[in-house]
Tab-separated table of C-alpha atoms in Angstrom:
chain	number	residue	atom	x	y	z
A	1	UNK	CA	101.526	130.569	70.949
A	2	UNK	CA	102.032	128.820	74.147
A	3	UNK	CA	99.657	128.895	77.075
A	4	UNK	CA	100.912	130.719	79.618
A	5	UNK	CA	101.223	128.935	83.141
A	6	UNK	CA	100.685	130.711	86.064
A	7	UNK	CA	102.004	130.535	89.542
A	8	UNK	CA	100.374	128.504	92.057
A	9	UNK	CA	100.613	129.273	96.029
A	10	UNK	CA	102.128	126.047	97.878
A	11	UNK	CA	102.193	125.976	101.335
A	12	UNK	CA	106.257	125.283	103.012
A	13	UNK	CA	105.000	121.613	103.454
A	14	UNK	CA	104.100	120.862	99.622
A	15	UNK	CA	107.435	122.601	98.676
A	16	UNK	CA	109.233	120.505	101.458
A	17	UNK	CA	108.134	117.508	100.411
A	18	UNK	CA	107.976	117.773	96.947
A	19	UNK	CA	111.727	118.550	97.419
A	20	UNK	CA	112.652	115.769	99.556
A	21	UNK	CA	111.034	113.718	97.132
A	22	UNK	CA	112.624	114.756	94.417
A	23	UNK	CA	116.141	114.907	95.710
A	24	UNK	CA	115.574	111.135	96.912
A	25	UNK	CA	114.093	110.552	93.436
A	26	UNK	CA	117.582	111.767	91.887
A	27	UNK	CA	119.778	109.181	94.025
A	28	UNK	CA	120.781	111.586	97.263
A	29	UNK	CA	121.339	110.557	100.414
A	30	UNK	CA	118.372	110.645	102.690
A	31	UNK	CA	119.549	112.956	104.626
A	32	UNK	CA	120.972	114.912	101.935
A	33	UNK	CA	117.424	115.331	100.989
A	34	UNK	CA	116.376	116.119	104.555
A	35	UNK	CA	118.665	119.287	104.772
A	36	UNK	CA	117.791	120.403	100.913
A	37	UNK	CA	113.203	119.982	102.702
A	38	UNK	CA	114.604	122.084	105.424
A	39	UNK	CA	116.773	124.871	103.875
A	40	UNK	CA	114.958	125.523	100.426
A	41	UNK	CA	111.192	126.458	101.852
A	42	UNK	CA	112.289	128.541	104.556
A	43	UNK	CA	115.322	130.214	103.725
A	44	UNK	CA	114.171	131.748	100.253
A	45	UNK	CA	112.072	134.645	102.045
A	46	UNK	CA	114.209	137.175	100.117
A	47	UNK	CA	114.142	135.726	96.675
A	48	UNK	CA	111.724	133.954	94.530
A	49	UNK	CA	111.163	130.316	95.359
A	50	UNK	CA	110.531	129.540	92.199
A	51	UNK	CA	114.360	130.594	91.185
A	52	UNK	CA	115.947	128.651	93.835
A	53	UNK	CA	113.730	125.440	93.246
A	54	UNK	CA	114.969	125.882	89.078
A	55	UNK	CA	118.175	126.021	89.965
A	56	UNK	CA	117.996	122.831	92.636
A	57	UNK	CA	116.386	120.900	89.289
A	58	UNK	CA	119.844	122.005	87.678
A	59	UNK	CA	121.417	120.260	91.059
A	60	UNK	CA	119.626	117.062	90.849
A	61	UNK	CA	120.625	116.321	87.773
A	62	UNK	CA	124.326	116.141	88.818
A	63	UNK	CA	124.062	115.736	92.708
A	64	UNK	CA	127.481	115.678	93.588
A	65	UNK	CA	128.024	119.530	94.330
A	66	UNK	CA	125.157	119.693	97.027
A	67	UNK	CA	126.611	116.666	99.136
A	68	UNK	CA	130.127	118.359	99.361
A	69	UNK	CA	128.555	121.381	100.022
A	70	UNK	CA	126.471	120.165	102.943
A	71	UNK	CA	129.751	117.825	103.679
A	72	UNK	CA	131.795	121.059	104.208
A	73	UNK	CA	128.888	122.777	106.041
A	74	UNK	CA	128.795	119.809	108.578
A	75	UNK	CA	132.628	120.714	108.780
A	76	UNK	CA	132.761	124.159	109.525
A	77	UNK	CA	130.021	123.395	112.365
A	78	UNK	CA	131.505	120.966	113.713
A	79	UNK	CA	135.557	122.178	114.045
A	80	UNK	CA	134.783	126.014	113.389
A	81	UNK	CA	137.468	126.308	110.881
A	82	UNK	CA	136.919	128.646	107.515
A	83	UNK	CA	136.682	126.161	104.699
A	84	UNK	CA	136.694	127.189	100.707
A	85	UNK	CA	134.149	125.641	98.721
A	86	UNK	CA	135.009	125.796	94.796
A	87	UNK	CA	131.371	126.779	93.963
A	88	UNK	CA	129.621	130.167	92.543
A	89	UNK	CA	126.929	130.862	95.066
A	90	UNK	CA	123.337	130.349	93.257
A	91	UNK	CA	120.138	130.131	95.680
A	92	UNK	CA	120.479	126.196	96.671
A	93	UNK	CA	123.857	126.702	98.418
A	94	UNK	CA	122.586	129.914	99.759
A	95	UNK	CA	119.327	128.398	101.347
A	96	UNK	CA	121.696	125.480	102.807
A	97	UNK	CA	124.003	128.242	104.047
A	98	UNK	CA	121.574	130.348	106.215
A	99	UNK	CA	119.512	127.376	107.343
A	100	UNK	CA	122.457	126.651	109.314
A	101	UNK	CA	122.395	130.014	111.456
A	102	UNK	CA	125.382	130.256	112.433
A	103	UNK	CA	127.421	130.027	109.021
A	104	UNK	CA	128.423	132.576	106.736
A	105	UNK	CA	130.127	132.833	103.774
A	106	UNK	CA	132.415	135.536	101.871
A	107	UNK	CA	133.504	135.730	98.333
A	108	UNK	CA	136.615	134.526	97.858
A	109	UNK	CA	139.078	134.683	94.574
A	110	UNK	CA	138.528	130.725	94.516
A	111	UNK	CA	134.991	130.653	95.494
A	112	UNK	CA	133.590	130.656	98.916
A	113	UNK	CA	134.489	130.851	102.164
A	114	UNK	CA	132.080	129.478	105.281
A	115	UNK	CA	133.017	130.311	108.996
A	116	UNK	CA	131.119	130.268	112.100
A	117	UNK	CA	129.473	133.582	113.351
A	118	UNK	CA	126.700	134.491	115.124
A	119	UNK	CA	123.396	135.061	112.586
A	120	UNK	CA	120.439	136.850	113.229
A	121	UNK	CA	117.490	134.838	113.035
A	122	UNK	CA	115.662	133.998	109.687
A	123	UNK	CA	112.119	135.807	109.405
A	124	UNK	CA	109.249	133.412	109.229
A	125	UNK	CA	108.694	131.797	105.795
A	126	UNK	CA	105.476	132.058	104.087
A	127	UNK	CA	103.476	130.063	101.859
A	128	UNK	CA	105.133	130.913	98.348
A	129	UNK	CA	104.259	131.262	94.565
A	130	UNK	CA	105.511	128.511	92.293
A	131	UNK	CA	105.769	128.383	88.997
A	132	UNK	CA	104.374	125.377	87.221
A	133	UNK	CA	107.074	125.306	84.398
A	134	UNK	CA	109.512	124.957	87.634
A	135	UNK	CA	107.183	122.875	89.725
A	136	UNK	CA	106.962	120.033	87.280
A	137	UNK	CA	111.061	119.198	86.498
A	138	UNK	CA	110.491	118.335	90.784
A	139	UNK	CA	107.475	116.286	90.169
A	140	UNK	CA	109.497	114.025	87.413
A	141	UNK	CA	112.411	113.495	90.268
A	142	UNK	CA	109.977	112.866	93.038
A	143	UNK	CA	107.972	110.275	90.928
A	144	UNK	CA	111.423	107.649	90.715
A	145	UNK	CA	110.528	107.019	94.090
A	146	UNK	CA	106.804	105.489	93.224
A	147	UNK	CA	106.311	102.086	93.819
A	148	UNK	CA	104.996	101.188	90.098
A	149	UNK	CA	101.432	99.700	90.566
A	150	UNK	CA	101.890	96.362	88.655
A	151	UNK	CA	99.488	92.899	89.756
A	152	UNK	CA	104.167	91.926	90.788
A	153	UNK	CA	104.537	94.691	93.377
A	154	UNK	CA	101.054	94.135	95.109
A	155	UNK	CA	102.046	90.390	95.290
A	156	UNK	CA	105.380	92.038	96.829
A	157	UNK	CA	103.420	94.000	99.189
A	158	UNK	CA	103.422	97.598	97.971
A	159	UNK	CA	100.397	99.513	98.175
A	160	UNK	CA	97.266	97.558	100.277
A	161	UNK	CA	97.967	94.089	98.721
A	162	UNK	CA	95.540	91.917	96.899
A	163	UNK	CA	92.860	92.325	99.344
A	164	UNK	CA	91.912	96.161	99.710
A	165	UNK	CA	88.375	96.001	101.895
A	166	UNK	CA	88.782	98.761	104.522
């Protein structure tokens, strides 16, 4: 029988940056990555953390649905038309959605529509319990953007070089 593995609180920093890290670590856009470290720690106050960060592992292994969603959010903001995004709402696009403020979105027959309204401000996020079983897909994302620690990339000048005497 397998161990169980419990969660583990993590403040909105480690979840921030464990996020950015891992969204950079599957091939987004840095500032894709900076919107998913801003939206996913402080917009999941009503739901478990640890379902929206599965679900963003899901994401990161095919990226391109979060960039046109974030594509179409930057339109909506910026001409304050309704645009239809082709896309079940799941917790990522929902976290992306009310870190905005001032979008919101409707079910539509085709999927979702976003349109500029006034929000009520988000509560103040918390630290949060993780799951490790969740916590871990991140970690493998986040570690493609490691510098490998080879005699070559210390000659290259990762890390403190040849000469570490501080």
């Amino acid at each position: 029988m397998a161990a169980r593995l419990w969660p583990m609180m993590r403040s909105l920093n480690e979840i921030s940056c464990l996020v950015a890290k891992a969204a950079r670590g599957a091939g987004l856009a840095v500032g894709v990555a900076e919107d998913l470290a801003e939206a996913l720690p402080g917009c999941c106050a009503d739901q478990e953390v640890s379902e929206a960060l599965a679900v963003l592992a899901d994401h990161l292994a095919g990226p391109d649905r979060l960039a046109s969603v974030i594509a179409a959010l930057d339109v909506v903001e910026a001409g304050g038309e309704p645009v239809v995004l082709e896309f079940p709402l799941d917790p990522v696009i929902a976290a992306l959605i009310r870190q905005r403020g001032t979008i919101v979105w409707r079910a539509v027959p085709s999927g979702l529509s976003l349109a500029v309204e006034d929000c009520p401000p988000l509560p103040r996020p918390k630290p949060q319990n993780v799951l490790a079983e969740v916590w871990g897909p991140l970690e493998r994302f986040a570690a493609q953007t490691y510098v490998p620690a080879t005699e070559a990339s210390r000659i290259a000048g990762a890390g403190a070089g040849l000469s570490d005497n501080d």
